[in-house]
Short mmCIF file of C-alpha atoms in Angstrom, two decimals:
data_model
loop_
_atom_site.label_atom_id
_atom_site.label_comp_id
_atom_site.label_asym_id
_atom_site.label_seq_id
_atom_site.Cartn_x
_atom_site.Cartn_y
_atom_site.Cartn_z
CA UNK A 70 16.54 31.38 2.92
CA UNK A 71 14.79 32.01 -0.43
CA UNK A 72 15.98 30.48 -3.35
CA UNK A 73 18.51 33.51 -3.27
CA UNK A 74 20.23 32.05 -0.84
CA UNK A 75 19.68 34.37 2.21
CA UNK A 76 19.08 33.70 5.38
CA UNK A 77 16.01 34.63 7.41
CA UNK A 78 17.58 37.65 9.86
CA UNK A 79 19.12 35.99 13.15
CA UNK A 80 19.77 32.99 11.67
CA UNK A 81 22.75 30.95 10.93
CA UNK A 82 23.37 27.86 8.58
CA UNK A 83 23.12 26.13 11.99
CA UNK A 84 19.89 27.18 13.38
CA UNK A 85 17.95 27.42 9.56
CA UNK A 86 18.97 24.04 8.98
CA UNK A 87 17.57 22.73 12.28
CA UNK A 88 14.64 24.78 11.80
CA UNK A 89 14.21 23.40 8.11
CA UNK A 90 13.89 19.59 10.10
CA UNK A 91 11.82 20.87 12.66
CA UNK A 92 9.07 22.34 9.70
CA UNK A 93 9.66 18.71 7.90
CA UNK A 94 9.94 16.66 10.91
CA UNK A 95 6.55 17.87 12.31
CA UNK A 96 4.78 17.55 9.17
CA UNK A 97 5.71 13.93 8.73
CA UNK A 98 4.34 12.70 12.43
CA UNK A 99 1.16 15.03 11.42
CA UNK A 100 0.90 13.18 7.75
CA UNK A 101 0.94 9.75 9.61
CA UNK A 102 -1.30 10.54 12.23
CA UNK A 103 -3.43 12.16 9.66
CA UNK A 104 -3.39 8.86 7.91
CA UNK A 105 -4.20 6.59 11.62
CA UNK A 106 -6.72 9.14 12.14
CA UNK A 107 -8.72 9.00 8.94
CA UNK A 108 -8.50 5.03 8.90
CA UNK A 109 -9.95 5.74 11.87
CA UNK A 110 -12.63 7.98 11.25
CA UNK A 111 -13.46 5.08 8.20
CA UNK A 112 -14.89 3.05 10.33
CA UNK A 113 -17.72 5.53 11.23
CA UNK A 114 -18.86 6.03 7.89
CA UNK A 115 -22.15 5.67 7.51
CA UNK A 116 -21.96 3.83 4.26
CA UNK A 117 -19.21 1.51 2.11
CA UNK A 118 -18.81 4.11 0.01
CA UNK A 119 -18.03 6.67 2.29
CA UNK A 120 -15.66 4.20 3.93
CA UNK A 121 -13.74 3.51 0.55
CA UNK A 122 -13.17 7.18 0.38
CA UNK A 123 -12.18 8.02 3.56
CA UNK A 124 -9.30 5.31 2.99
CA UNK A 125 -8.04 6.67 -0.06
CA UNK A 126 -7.24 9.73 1.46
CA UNK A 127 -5.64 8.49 4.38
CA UNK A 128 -3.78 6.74 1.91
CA UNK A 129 -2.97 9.64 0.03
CA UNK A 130 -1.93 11.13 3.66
CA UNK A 131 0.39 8.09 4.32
CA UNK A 132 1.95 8.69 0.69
CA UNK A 133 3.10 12.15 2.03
CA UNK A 134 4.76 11.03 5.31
CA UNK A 135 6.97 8.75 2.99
CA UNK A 136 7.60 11.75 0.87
CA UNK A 137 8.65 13.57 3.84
CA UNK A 138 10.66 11.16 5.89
CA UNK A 139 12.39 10.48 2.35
CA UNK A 140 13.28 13.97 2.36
CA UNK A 141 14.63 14.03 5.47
CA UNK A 142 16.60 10.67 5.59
CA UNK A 143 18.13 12.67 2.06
CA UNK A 144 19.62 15.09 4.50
CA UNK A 145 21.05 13.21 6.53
CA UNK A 146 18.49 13.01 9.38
CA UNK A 147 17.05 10.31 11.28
CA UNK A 148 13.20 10.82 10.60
CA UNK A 149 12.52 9.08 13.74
CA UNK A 150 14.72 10.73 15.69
CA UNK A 151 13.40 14.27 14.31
CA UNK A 152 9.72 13.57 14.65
CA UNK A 153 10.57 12.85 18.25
CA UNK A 154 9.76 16.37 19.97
CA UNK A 155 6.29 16.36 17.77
CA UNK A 156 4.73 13.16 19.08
CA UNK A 157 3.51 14.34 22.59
CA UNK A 158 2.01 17.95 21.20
CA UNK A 159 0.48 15.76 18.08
CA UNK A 160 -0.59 13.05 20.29
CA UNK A 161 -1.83 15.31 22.86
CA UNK A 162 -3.87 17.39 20.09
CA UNK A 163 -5.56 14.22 18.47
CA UNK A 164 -6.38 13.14 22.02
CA UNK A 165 -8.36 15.58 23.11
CA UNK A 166 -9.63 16.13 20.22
CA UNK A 167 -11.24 12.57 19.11
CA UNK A 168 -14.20 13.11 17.38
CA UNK A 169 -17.62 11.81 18.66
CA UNK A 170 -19.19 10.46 15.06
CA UNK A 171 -18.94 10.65 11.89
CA UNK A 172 -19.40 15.09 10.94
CA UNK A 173 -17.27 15.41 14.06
CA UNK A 174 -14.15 13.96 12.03
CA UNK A 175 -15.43 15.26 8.79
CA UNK A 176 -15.59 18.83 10.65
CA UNK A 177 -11.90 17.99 12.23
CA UNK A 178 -10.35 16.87 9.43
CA UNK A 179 -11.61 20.52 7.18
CA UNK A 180 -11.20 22.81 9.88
CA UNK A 181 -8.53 21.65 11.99
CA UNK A 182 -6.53 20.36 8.69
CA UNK A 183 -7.14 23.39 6.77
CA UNK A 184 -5.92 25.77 9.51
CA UNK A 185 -2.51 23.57 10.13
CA UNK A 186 -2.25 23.67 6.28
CA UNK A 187 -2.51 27.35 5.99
CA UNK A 188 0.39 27.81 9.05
CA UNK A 189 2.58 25.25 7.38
CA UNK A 190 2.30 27.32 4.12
CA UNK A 191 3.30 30.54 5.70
CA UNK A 192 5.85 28.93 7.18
CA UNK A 193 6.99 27.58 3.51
CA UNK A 194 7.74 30.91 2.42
CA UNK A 195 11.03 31.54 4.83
CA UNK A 196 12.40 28.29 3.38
CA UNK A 197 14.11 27.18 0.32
CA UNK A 198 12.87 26.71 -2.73
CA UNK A 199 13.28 22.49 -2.64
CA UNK A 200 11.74 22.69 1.07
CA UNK A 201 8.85 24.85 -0.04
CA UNK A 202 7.94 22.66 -2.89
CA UNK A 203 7.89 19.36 -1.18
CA UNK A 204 5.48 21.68 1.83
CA UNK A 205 3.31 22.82 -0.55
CA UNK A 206 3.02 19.44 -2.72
CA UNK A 207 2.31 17.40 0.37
CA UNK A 208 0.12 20.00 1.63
CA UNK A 209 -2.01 20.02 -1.57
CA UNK A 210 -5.97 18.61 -0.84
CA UNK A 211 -6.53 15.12 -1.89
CA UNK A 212 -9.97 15.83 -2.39
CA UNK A 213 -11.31 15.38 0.68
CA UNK A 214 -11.82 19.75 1.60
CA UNK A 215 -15.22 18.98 -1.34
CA UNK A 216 -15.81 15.16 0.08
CA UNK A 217 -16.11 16.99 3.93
CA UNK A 218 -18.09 20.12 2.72
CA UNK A 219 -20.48 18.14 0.74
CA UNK A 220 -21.49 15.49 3.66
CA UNK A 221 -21.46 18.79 6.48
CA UNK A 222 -23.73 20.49 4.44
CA UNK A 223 -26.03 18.01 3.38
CA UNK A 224 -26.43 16.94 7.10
CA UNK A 225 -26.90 20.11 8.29
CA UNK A 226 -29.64 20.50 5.43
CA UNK A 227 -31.13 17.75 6.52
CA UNK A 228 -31.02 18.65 10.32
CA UNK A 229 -30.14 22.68 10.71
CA UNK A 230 -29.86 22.50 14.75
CA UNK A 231 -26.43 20.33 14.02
CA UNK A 232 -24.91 23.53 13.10
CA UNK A 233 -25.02 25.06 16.44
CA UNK A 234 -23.10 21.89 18.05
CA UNK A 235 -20.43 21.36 15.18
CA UNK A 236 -19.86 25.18 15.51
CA UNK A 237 -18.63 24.83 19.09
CA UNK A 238 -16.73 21.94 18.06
CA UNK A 239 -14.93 23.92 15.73
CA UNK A 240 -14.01 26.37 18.27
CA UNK A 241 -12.53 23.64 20.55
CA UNK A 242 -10.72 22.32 17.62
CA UNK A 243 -8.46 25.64 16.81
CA UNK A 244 -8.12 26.36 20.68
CA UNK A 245 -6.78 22.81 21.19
CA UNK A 246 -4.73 23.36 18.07
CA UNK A 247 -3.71 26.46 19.17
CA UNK A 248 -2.43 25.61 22.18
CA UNK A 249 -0.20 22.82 21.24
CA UNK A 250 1.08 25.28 18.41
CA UNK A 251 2.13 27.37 21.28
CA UNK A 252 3.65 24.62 23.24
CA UNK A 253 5.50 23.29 20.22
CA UNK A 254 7.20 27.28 19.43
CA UNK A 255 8.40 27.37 23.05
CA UNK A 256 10.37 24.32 22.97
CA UNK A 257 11.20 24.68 19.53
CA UNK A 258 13.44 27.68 19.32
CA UNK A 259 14.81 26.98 15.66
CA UNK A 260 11.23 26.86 14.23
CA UNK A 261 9.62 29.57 16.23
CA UNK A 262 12.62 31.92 15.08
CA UNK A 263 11.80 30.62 11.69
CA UNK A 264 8.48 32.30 11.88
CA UNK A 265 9.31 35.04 13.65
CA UNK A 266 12.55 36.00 11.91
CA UNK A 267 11.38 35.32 8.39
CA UNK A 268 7.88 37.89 9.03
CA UNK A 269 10.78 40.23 10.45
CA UNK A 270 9.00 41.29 13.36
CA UNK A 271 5.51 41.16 15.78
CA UNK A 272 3.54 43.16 13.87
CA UNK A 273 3.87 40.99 10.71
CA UNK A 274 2.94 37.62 13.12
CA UNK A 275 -0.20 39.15 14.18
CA UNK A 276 -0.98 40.05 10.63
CA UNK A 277 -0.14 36.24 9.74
CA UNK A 278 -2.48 35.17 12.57
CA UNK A 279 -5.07 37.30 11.03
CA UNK A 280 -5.12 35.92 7.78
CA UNK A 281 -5.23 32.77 9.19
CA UNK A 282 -7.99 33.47 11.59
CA UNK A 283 -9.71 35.12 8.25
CA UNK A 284 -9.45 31.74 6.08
CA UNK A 285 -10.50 30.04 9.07
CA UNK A 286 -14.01 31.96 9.13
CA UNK A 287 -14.02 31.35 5.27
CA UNK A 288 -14.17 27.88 6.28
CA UNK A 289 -16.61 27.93 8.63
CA UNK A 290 -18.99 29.87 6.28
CA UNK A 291 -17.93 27.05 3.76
CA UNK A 292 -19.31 24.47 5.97
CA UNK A 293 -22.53 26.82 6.66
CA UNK A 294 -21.79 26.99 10.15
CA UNK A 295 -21.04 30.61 12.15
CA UNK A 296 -17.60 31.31 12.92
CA UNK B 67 -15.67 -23.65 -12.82
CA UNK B 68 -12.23 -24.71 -14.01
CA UNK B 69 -10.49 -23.29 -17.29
CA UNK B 70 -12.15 -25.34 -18.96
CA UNK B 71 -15.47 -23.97 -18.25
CA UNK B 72 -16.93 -26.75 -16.02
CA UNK B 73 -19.46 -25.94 -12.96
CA UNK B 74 -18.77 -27.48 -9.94
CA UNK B 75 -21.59 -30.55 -9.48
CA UNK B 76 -24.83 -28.87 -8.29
CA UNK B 77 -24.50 -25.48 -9.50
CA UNK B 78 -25.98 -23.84 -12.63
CA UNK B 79 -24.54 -20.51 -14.32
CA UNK B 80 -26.52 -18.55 -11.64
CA UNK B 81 -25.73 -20.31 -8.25
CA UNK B 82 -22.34 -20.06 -9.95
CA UNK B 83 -22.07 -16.26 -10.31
CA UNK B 84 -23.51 -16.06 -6.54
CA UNK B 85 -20.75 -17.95 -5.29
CA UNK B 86 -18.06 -15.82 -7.15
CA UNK B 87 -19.48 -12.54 -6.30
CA UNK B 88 -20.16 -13.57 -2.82
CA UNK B 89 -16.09 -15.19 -2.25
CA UNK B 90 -14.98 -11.58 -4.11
CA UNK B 91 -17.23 -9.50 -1.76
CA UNK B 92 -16.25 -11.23 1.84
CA UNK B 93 -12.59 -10.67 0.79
CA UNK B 94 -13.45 -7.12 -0.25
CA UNK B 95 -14.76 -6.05 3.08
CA UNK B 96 -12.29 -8.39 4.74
CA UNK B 97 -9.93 -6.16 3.04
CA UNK B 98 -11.21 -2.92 4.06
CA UNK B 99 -11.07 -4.07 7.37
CA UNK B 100 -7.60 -5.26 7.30
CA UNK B 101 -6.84 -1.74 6.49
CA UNK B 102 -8.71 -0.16 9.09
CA UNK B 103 -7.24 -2.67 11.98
CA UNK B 104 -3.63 -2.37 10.88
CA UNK B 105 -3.61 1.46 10.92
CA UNK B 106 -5.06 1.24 14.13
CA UNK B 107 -2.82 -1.04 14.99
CA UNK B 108 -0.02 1.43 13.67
CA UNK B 109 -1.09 3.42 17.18
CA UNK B 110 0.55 0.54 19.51
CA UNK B 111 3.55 0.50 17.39
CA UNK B 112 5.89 0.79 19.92
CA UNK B 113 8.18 3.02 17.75
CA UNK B 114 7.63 5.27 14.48
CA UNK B 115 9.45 2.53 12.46
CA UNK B 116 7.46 -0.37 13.27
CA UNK B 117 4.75 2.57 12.48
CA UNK B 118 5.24 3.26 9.84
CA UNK B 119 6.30 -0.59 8.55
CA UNK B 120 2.29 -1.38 9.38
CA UNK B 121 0.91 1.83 7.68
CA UNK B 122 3.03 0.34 4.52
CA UNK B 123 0.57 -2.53 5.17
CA UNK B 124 -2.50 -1.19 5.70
CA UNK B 125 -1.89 0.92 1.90
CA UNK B 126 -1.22 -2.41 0.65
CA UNK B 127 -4.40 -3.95 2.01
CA UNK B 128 -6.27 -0.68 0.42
CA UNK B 129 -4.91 -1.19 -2.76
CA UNK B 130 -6.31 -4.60 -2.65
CA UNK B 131 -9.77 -3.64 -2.08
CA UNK B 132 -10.16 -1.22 -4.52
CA UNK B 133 -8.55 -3.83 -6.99
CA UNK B 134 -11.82 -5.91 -5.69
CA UNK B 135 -14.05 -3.29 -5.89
CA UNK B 136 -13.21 -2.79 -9.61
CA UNK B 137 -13.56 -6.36 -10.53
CA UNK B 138 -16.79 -6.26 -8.30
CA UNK B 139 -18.33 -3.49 -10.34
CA UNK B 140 -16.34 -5.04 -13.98
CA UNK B 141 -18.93 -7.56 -13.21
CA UNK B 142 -22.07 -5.69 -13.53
CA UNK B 143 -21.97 -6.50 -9.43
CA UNK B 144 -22.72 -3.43 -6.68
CA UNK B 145 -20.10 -3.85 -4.69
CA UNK B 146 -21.61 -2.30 -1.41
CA UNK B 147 -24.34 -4.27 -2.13
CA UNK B 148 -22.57 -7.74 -2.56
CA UNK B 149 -20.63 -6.88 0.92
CA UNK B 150 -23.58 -6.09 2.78
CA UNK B 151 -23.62 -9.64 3.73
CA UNK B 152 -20.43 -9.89 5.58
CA UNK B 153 -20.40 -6.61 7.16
CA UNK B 154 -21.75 -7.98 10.23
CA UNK B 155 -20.03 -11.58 10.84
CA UNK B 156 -16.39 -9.53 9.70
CA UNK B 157 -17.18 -6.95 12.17
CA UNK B 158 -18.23 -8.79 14.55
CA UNK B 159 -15.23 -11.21 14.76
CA UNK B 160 -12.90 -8.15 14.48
CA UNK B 161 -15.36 -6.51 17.55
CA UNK B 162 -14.89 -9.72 19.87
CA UNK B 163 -10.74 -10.05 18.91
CA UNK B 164 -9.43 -6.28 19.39
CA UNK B 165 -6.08 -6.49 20.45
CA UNK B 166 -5.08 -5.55 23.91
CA UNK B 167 -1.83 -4.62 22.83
CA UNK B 168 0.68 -4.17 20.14
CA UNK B 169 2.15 -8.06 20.06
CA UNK B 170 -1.68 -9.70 20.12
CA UNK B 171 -1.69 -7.38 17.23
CA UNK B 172 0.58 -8.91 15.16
CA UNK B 173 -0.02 -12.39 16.07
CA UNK B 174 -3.55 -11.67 14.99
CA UNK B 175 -2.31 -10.42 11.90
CA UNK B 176 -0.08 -13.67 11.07
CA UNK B 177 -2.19 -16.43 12.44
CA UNK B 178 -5.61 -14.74 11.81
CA UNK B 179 -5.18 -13.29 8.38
CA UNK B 180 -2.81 -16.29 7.19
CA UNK B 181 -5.73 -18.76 8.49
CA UNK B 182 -8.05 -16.81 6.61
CA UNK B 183 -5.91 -16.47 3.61
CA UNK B 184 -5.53 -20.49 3.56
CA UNK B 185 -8.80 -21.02 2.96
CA UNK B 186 -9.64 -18.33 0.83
CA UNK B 187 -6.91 -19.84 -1.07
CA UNK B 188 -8.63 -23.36 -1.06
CA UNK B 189 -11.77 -21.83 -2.48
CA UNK B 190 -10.39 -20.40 -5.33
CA UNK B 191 -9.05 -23.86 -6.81
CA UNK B 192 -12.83 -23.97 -7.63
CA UNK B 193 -13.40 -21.15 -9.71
CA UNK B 194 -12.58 -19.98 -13.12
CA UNK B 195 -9.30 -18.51 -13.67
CA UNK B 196 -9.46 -14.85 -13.57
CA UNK B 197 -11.14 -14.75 -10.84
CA UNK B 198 -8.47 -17.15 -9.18
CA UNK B 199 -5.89 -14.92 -10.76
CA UNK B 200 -6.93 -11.95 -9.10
CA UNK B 201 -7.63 -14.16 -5.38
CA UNK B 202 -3.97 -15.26 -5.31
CA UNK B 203 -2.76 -11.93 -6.26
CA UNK B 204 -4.82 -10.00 -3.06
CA UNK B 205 -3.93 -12.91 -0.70
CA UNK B 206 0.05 -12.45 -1.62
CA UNK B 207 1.69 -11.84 1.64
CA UNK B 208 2.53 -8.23 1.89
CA UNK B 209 6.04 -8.36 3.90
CA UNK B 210 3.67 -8.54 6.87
CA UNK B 211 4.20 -12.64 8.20
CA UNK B 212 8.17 -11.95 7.89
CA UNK B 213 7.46 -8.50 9.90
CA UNK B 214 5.27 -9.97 12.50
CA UNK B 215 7.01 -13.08 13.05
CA UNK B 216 10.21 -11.41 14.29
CA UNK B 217 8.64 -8.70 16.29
CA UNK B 218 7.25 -11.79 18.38
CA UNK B 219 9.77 -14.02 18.44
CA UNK B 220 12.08 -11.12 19.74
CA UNK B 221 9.66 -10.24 22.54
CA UNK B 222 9.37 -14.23 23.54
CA UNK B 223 13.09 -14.04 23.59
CA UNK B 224 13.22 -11.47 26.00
CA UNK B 225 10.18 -12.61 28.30
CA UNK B 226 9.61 -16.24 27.38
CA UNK B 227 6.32 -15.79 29.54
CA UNK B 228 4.88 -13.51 26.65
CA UNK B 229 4.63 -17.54 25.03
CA UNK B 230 1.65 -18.73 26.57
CA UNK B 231 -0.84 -15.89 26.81
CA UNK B 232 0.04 -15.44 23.04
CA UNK B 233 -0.85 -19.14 22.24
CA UNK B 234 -4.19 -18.67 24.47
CA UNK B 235 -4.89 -15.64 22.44
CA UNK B 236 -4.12 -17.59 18.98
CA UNK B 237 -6.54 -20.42 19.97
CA UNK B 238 -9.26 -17.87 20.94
CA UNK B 239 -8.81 -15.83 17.35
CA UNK B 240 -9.47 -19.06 15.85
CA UNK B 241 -12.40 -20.16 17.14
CA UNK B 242 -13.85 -17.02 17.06
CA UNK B 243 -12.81 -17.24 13.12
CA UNK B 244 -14.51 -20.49 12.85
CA UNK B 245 -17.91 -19.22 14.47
CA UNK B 246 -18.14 -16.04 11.99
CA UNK B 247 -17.29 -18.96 9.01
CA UNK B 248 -19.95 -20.88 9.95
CA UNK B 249 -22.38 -18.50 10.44
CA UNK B 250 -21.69 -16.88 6.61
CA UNK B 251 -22.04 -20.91 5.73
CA UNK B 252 -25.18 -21.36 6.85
CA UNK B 253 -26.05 -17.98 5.61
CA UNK B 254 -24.40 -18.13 1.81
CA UNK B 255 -26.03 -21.12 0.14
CA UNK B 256 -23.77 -20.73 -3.13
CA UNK B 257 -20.59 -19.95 -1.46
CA UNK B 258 -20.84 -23.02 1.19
CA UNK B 259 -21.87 -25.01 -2.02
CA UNK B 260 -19.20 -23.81 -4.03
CA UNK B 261 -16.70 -25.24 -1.06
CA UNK B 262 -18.28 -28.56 -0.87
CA UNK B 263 -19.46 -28.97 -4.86
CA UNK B 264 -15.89 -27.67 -5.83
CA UNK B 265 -14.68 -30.04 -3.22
CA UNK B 266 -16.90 -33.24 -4.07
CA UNK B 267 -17.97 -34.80 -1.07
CA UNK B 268 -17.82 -34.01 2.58
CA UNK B 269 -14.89 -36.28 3.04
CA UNK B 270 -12.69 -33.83 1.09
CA UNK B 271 -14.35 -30.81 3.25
CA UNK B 272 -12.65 -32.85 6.70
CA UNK B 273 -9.50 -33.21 4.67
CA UNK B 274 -9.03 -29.53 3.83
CA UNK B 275 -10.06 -28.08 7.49
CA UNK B 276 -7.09 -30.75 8.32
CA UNK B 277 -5.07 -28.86 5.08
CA UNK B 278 -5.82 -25.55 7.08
CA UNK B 279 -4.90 -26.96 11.01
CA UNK B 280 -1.65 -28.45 9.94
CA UNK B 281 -1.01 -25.14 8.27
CA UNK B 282 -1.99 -23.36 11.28
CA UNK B 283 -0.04 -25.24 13.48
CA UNK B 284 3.07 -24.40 11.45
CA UNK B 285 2.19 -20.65 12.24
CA UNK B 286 2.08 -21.27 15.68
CA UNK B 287 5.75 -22.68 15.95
CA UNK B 288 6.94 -20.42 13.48
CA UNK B 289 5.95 -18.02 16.17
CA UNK B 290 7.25 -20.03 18.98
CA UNK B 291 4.15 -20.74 20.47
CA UNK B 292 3.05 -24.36 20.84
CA UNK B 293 0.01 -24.48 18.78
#
């Protein structure tokens, strides 16, 4: 529904508002493990200073799942209850995908972050204005795209044949990602419909996977590794 | 150095500033690592609630630090440089007292971190006022002793078992406390000599580790675990 008030095609008040806490709902759980996962990823930093950054931004991440869940309670929702169906996929993602030292999570965290981010904000434009705003304010970088670049580079400056192994890492990162994205629009008919009803039809999803798949590259480049 | 200005016996303007910068640097990093153990802690929650109530904590703890790390550097003081020194006694404590599970968690929380904060407390009657000030105000119990208290007096409750590997586990984080205390004793002329100068004579040094055991035995019962 735009902020004219129309529904995505196929879609009832029903079904948009479960699909509404479904695109909310999933954000939160990925905000707070965002925010476990950077706290985390502190404690590999190689110096105090790189700690005390890493912390504020997983601060800054936990500051959106209370933005979100906020939200949420607002509309009468049980956050806990709604975040539910997104813990295994989330859990399952992060799992597979801890990262082995310090670029590993820097890489992670730009790549795999950036690419969720740019889905979430596709997604943002089949919703309501209020809905869209809170998506695209707690999807806003905190700073830490430059703080991630900056370190990659340097490294790989410093040592060019990491750029061949955090490459391939990258790759595992969007397949992994990909496939719990996949998992999570099967059983998740509301938000899947979301996507598909607010593009219209096929041909506009593989155009959104496109542009995503072309930011993604742009990322990669960023980080002076090959796509 | 009270308000009024006085050194404690045996230390000069120098040793004086060593002691302060060293008591503001250990509970900097301790901190930092607060932070880091209670989001990772946040992963045994056993639901998104309690999750969520010990990411609440962990921002807290963060917000502490940096208040440190500004005073730190207000001070003409590096502040990665003035932690270095407790890096490795804080980490290793942590390293040798990960909790198995989400309950050893919290009691390590409460009867670790209120331990700690009792004699952190203690110090600070022997410095000057704004540093005091700012002591008390980091060491101000976050919501987390009310939190963690009746998480584990709910599970003893339910499996009164639960009571004594809790109260071995208590004992053990102490000691281990005391080791890593020691250690940054022997290792920290000014702050060791702050503790006994401020306090005046080793007499008064047995009377406050018997200040700090009576209050730790109050933790344990509060807990319900014989102490």
């Amino acid at each position: 529904m735009g902020s004219t008030g129309e529904l995505p095609p196929g879609m009832d008040e029903v079904s948009f508002r479960a699909a509404v806490t479904d695109l909310l709902a999933v954000l939160a759980y990925g905000e707070i493990t965002a925010f476990e996962r950077l706290a985390d990823d502190a404690r590999l930093a190689p110096t105090l200073d790189d700690k005390a950054a890493l912390g504020q931004m997983a601060v800054a991440e936990f500051g959106h799942f209370r933005k979100l869940q906020t939200r949420l309670a607002a509309m009468g929702v049980d956050p806990e209850e709604a975040m539910g169906p997104f813990v295994e996929p989330l859990d399952a993602f992060h799992d597979s995908t801890a990262p082995g030292d310090w670029l590993e999570g820097l890489v992670k965290a730009y790549v795999g972050d950036g690419f969720a981010a740019d889905f979430y904000r596709e997604v943002a434009e089949y919703v309501d204005e209020p809905t869209r705003d809170l998506v695209l304010e707690v999807l806003a970088d905190s700073g830490h795209s430059t703080f991630a670049v900056d370190r990659v580079r340097a490294a790989i400056a410093e040592e060019p044949a990491l750029a061949g192994r955090l490459a391939l890492w990258a790759r595992r990162l969007v397949g992994e990602a990909l496939t719990q994205a996949q998992r999570i629009a099967i059983e998740r008919d509301g938000l899947a419909r979301l996507i598909v009803g607010g593009s219209g039809d096929f041909a506009e999803v593989a155009r959104l996977l496109s542009r995503l798949t072309d930011r993604h590259s742009e990322r990669m480049s960023t980080l002076g590794l090959s796509g």
